[in-house]
PDB file of C-alpha atoms and ligand atoms in Angstrom:
ATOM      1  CA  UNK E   1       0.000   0.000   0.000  1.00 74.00           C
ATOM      2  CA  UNK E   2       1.401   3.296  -0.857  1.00 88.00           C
ATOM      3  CA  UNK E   3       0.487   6.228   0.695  1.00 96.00           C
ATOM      4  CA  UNK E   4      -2.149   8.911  -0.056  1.00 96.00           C
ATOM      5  CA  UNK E   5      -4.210  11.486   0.564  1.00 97.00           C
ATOM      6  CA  UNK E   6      -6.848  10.646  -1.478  1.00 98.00           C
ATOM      7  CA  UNK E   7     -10.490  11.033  -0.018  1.00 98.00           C
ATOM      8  CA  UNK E   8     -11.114   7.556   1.038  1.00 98.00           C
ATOM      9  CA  UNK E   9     -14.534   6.233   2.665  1.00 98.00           C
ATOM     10  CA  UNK E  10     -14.864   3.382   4.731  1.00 99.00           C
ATOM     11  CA  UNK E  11     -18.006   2.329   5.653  1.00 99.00           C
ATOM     12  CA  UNK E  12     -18.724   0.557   9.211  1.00 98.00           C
ATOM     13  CA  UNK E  13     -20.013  -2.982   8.871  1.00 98.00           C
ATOM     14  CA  UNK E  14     -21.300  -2.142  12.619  1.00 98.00           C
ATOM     15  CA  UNK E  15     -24.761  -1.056  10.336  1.00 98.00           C
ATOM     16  CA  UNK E  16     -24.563  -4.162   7.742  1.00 98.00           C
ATOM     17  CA  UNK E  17     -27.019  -6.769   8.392  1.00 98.00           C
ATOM     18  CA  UNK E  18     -24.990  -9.274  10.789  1.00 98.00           C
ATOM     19  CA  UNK E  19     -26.718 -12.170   8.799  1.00 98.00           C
ATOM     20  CA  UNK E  20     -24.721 -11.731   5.311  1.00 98.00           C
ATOM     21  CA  UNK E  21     -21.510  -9.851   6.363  1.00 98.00           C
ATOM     22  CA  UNK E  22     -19.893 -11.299   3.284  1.00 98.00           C
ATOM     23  CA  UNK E  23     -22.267 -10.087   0.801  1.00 98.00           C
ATOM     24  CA  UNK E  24     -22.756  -6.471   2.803  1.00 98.00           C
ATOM     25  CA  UNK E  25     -18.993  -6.265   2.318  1.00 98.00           C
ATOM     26  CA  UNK E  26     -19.019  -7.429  -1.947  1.00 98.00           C
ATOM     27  CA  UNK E  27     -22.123  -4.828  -2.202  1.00 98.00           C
ATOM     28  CA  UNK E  28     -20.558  -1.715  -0.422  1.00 98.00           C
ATOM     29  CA  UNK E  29     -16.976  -2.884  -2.618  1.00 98.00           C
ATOM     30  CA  UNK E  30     -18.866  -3.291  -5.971  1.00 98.00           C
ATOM     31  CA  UNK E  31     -20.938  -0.020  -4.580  1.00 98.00           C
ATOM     32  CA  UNK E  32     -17.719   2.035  -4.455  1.00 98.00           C
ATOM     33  CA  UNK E  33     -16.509   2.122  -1.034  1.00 98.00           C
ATOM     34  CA  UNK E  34     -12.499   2.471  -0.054  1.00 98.00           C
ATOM     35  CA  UNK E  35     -11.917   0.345   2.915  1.00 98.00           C
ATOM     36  CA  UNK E  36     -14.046  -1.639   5.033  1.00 99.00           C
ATOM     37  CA  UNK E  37     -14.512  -0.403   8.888  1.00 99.00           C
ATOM     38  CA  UNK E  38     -14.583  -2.929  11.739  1.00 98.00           C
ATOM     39  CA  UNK E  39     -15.491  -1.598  14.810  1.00 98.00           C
ATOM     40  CA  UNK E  40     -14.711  -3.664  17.758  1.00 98.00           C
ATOM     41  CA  UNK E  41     -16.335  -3.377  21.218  1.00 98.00           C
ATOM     42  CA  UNK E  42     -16.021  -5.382  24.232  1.00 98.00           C
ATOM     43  CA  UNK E  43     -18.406  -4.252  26.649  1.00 98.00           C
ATOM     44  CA  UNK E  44     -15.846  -2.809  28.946  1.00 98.00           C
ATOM     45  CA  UNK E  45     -14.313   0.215  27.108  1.00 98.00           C
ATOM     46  CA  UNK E  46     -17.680   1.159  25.409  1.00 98.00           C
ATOM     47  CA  UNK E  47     -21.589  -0.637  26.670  1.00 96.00           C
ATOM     48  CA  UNK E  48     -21.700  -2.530  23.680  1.00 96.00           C
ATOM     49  CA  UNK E  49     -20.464  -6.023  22.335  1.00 97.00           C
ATOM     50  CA  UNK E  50     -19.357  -6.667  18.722  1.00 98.00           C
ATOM     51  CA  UNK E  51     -16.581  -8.595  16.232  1.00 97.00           C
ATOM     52  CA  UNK E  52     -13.803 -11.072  17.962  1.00 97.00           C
ATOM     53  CA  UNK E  53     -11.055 -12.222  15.917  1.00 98.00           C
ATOM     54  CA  UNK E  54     -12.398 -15.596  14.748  1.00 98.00           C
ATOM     55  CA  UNK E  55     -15.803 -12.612  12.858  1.00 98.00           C
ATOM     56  CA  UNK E  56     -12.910 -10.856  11.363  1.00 98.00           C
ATOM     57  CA  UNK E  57     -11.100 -13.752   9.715  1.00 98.00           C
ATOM     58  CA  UNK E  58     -14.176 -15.322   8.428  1.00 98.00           C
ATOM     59  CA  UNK E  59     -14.851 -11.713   6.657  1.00 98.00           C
ATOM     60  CA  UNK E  60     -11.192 -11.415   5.493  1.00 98.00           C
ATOM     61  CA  UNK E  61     -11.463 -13.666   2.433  1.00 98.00           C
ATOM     62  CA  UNK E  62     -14.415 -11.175   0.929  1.00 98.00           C
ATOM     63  CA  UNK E  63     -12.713  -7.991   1.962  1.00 98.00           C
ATOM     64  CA  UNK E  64     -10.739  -6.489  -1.742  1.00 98.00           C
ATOM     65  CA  UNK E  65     -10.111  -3.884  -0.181  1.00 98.00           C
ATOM     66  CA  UNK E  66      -8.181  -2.435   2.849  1.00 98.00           C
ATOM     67  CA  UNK E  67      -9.717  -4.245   6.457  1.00 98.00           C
ATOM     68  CA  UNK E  68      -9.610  -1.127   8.711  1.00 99.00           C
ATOM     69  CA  UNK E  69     -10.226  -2.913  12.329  1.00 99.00           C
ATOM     70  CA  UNK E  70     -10.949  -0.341  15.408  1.00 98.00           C
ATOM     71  CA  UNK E  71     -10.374  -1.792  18.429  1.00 99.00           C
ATOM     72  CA  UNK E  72     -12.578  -0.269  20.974  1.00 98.00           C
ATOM     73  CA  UNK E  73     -11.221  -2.474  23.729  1.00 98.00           C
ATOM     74  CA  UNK E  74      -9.323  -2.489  27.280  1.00 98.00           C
ATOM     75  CA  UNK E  75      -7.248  -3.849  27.849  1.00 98.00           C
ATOM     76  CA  UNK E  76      -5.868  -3.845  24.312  1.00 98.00           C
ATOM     77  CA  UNK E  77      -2.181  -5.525  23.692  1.00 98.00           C
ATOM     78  CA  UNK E  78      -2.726  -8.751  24.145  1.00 98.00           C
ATOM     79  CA  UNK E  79      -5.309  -8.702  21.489  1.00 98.00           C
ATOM     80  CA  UNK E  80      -3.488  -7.517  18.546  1.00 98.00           C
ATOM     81  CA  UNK E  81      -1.494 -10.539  17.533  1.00 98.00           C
ATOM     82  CA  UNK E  82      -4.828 -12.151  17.010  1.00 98.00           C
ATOM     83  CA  UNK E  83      -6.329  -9.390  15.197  1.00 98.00           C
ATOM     84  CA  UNK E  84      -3.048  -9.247  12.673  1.00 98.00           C
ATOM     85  CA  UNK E  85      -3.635 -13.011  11.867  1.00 98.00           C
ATOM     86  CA  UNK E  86      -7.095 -12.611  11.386  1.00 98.00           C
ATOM     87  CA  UNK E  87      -5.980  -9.923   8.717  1.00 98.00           C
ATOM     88  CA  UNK E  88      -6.454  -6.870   9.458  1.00 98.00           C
ATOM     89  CA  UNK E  89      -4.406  -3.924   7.601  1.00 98.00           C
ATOM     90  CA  UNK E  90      -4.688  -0.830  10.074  1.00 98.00           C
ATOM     91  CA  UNK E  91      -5.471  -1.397  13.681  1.00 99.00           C
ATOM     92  CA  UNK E  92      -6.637   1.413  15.531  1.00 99.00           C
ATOM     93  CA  UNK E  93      -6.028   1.476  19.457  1.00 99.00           C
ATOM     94  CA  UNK E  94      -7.471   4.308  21.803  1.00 98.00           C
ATOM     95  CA  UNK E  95      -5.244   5.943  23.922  1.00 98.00           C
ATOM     96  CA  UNK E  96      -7.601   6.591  26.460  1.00 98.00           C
ATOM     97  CA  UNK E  97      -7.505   1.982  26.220  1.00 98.00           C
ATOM     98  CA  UNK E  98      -3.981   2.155  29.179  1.00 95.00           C
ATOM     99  CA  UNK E  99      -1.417   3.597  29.998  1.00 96.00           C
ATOM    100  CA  UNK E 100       0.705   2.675  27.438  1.00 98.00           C
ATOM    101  CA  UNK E 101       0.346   3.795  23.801  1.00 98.00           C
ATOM    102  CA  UNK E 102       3.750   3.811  22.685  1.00 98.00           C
ATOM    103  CA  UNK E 103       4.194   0.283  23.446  1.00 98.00           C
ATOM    104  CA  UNK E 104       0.470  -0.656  21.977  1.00 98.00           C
ATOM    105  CA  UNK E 105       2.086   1.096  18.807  1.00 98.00           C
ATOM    106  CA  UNK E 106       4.864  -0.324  18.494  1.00 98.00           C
ATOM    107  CA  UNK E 107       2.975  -3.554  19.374  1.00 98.00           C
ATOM    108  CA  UNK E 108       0.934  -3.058  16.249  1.00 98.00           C
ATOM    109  CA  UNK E 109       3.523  -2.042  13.759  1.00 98.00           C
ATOM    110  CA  UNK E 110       5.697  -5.336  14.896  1.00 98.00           C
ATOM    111  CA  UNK E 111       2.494  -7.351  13.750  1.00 98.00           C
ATOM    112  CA  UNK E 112       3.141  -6.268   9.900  1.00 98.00           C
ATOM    113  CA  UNK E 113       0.239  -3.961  10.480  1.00 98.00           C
ATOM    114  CA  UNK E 114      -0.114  -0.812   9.837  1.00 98.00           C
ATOM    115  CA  UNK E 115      -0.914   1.519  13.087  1.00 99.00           C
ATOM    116  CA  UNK E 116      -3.987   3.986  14.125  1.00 99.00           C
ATOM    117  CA  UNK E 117      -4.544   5.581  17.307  1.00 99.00           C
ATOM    118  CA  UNK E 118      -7.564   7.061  17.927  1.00 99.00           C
ATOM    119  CA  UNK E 119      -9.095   9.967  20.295  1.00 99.00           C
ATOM    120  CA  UNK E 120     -12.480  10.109  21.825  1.00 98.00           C
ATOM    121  CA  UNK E 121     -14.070  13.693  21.538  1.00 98.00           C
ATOM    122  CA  UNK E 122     -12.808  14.658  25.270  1.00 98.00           C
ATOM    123  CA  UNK E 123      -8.962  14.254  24.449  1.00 98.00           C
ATOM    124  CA  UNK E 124      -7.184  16.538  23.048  1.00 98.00           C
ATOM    125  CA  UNK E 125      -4.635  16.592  20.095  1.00 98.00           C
ATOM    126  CA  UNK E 126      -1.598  16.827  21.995  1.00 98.00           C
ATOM    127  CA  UNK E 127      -1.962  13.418  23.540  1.00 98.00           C
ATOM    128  CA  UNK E 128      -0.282  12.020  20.099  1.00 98.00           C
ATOM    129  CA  UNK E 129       2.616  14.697  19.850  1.00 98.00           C
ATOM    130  CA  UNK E 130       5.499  12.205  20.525  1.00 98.00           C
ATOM    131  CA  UNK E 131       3.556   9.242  18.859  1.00 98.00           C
ATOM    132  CA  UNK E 132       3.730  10.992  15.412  1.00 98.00           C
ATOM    133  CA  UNK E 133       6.753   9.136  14.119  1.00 97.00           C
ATOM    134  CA  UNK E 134       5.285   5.399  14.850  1.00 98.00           C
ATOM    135  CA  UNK E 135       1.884   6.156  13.744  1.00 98.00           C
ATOM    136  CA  UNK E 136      -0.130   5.276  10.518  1.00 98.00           C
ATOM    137  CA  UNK E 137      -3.067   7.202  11.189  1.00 99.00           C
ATOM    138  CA  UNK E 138      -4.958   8.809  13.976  1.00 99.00           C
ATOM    139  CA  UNK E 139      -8.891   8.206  14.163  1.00 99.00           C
ATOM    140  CA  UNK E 140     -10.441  11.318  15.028  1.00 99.00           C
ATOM    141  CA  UNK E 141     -14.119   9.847  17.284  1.00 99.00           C
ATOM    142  CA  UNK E 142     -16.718  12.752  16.181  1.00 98.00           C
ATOM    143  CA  UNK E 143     -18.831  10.742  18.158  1.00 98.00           C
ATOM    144  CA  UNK E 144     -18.221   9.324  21.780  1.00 98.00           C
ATOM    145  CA  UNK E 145     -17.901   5.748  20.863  1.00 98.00           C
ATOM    146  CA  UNK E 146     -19.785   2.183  21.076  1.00 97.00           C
ATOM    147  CA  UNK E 147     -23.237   3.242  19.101  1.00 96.00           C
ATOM    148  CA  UNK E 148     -23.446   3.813  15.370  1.00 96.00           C
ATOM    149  CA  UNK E 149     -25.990   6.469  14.352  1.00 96.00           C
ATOM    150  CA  UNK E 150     -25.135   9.267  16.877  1.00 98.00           C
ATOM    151  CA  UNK E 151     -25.059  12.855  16.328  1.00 98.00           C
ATOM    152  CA  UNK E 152     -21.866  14.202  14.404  1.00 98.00           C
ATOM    153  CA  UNK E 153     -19.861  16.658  17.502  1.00 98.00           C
ATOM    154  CA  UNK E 154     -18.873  20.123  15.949  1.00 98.00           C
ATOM    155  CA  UNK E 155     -15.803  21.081  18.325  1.00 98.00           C
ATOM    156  CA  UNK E 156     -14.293  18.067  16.934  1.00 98.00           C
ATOM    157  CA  UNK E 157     -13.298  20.029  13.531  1.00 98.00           C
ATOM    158  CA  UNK E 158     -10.890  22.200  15.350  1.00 98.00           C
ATOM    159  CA  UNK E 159      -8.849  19.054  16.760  1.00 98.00           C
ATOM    160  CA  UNK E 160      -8.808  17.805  13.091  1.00 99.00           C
ATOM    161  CA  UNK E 161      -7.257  20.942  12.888  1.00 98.00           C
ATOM    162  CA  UNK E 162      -4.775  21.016  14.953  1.00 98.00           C
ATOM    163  CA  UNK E 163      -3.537  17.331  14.017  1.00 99.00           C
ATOM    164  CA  UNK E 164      -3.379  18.124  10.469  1.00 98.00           C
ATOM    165  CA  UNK E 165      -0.516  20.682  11.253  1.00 98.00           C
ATOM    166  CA  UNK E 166       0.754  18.255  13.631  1.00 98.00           C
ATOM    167  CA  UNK E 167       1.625  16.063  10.911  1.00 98.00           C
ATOM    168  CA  UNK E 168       3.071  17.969   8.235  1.00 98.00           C
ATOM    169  CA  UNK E 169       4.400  16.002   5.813  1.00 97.00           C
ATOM    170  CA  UNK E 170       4.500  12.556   7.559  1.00 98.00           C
ATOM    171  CA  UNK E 171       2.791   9.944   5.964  1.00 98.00           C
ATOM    172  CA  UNK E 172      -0.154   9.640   8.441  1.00 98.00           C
ATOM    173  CA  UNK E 173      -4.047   9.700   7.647  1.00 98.00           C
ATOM    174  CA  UNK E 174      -6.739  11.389   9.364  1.00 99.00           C
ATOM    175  CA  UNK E 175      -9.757   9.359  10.117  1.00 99.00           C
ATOM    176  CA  UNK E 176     -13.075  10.812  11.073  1.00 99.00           C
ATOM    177  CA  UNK E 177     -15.418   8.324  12.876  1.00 98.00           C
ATOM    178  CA  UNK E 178     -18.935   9.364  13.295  1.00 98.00           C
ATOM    179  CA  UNK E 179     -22.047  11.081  12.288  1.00 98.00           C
ATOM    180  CA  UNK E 180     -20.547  11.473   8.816  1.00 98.00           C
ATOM    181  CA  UNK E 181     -22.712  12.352   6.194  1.00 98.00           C
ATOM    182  CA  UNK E 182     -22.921  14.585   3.125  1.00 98.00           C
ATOM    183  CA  UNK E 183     -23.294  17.684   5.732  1.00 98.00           C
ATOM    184  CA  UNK E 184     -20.324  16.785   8.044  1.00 98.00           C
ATOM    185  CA  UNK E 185     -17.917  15.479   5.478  1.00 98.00           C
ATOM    186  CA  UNK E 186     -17.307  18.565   3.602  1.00 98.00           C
ATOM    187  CA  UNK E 187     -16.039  20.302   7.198  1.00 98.00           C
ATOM    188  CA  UNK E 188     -13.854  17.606   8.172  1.00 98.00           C
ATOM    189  CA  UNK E 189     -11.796  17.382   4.913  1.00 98.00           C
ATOM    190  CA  UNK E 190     -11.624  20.797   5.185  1.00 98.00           C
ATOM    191  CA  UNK E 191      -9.782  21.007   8.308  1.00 98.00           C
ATOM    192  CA  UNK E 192      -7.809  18.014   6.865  1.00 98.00           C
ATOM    193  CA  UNK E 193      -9.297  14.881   7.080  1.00 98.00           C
ATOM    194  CA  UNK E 194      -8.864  12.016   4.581  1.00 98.00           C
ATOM    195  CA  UNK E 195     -10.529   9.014   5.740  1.00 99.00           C
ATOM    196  CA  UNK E 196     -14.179   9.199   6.318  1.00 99.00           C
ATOM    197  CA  UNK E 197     -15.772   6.361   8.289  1.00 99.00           C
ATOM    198  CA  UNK E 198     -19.524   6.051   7.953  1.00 98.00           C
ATOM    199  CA  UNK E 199     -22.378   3.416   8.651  1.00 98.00           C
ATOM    200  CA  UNK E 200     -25.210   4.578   9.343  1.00 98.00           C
ATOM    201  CA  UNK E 201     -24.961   7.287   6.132  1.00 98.00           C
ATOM    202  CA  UNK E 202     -23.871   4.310   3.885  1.00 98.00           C
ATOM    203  CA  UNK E 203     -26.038   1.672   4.864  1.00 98.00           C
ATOM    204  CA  UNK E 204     -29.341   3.460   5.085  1.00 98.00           C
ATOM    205  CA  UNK E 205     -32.149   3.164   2.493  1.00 98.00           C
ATOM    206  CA  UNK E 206     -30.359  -0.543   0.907  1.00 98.00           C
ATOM    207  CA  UNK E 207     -29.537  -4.011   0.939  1.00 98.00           C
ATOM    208  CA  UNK E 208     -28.138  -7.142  -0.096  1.00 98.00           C
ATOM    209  CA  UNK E 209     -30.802  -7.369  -2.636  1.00 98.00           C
ATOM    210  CA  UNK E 210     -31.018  -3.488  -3.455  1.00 98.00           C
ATOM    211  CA  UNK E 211     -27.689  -2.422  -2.991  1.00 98.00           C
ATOM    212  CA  UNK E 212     -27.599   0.660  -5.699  1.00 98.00           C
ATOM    213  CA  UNK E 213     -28.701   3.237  -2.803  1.00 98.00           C
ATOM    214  CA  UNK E 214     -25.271   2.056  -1.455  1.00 99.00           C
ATOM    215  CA  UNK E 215     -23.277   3.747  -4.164  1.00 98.00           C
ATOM    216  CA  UNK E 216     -25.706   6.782  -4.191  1.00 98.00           C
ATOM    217  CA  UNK E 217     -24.909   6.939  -0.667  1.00 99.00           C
ATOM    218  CA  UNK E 218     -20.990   6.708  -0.620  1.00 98.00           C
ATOM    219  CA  UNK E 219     -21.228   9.406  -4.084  1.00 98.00           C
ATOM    220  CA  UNK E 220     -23.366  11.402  -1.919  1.00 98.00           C
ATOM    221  CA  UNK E 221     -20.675  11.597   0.601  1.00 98.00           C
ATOM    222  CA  UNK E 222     -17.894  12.315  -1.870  1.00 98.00           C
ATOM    223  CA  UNK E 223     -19.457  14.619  -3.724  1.00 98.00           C
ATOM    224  CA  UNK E 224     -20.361  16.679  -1.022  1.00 98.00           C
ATOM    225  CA  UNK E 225     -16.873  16.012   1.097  1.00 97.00           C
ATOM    226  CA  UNK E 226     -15.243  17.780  -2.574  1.00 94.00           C
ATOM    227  CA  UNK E 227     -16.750  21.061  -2.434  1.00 88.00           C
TER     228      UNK E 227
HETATM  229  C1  DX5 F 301     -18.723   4.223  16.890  1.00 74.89           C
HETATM  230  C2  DX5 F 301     -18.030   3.478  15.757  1.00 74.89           C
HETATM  231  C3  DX5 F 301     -18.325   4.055  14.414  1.00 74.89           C
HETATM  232  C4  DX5 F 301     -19.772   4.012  14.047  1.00 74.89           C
HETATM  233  C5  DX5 F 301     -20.050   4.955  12.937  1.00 74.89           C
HETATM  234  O1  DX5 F 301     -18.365   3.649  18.094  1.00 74.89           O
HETATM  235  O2  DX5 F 301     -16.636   3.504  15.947  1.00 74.89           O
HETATM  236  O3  DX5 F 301     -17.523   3.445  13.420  1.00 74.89           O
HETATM  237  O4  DX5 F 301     -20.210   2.740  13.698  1.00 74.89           O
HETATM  238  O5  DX5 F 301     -21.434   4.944  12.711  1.00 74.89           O
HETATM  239  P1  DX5 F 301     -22.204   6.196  12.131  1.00 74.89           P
HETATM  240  O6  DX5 F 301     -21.560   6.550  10.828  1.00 74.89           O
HETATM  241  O7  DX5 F 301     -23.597   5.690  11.994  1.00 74.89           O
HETATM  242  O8  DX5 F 301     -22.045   7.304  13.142  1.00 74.89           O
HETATM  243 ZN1   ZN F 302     -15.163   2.895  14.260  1.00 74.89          ZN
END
């Protein structure tokens, strides 16, 4: 994978129907998407319960595309290793997860993955400042997590921000997880973001068996995110 800042969007699977995760995933890829989002809860970290490692390698095999997994889990490290196997690309780690991002990065990157560390709405940009040079991406929550279809938060757009001339010229993405739709995306990318997570906004209005308001949905999103 080479890097760049393309607009990419990555729908959550968190809103597919949990019956036919392999043919949610071939519609939203033959729909248009970029990468495929899995978010990860454990019931702990957020109050809800999702994807364990053997989910994600039984998707693997019908994800083309880049598997973005989100760990919303604490305690995290001793996790990741089975995560990796199972596939995944980029793993995304909190830091509010422990006390010990640096190591949970370095964890990652020693997988063959690439690394993500994301930042619930309450913490602020700084938090990454000497994590910038073992980083992938950082995962911006616009939302606080463990529920898809919540309400986009505005003050988020000035963290975006701030990380954006953070990073200069590294080679990291900005992800922007939550409440994204054709209103939202158009002020994130313009304070910098590149990778726009979205399930609720993707999957609404389709289906396995209708799945053309999928690619309305994700052209919707881009169109809007270009202006
Ligand atoms: C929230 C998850 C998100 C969520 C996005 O905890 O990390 O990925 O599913 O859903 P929407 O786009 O519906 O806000
Ligand atoms: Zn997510």
């Amino acid at each position: 994978m080479t890097f760049d800042r393309t607009l990419k969007i990555a729908p959550s699977i968190l809103s597919a129907d949990f019956a036919n995760f392999g043919l949610e995933i071939q519609a939203i890829e033959d729909q248009g998407c970029d990468w495929v989002h899995v978010d990860v809860m454990d019931g702990h970290f957020v109050p809800n319960l999702t994807f364990g490692p053997p989910l994600c390698a039984a998707i693997r095999p019908h994800i083309k595309t880049v598997m973005d997994v989100h760990l919303m889990i604490s305690p995290v490290d001793q996790y990741i290793e089975a995560y990796a196997a199972a596939g995944a690309d980029y793993i995304t780690a909190h830091v509010e997860a422990g006390a010990h991002t640096h190591r949970t990065m370095q964890a990652i990157r020693a997988t063959g993955a690439k690394a993500g560390v994301a930042l619930n709405p309450a913490t602020p940009a700084g938090e990454i400042e000497y994590l910038l040079d073992m980083i992938d991406m950082v995962c911006v929550m616009t939302v606080n997590p463990g529920f898809g279809g919540q309400k986009f938060i505005h003050s988020q757009i000035e963290k975006v921000r701030q990380l954006r001339a953070m990073i200069g010229d590294r080679p990291i993405h900005i992800e922007i997880d939550g409440g994204v739709t054709p209103e939202t995306a158009p002020l994130v990318v313009a304070a910098g973001a590149d990778v726009l997570v979205a399930g609720s906004a993707v999957f609404k209005g389709g289906s396995v068996a209708n799945p053309a308001p999928y690619g309305e949905n994700i052209r919707a999103i881009r169109v809007a995110a270009a202006q």
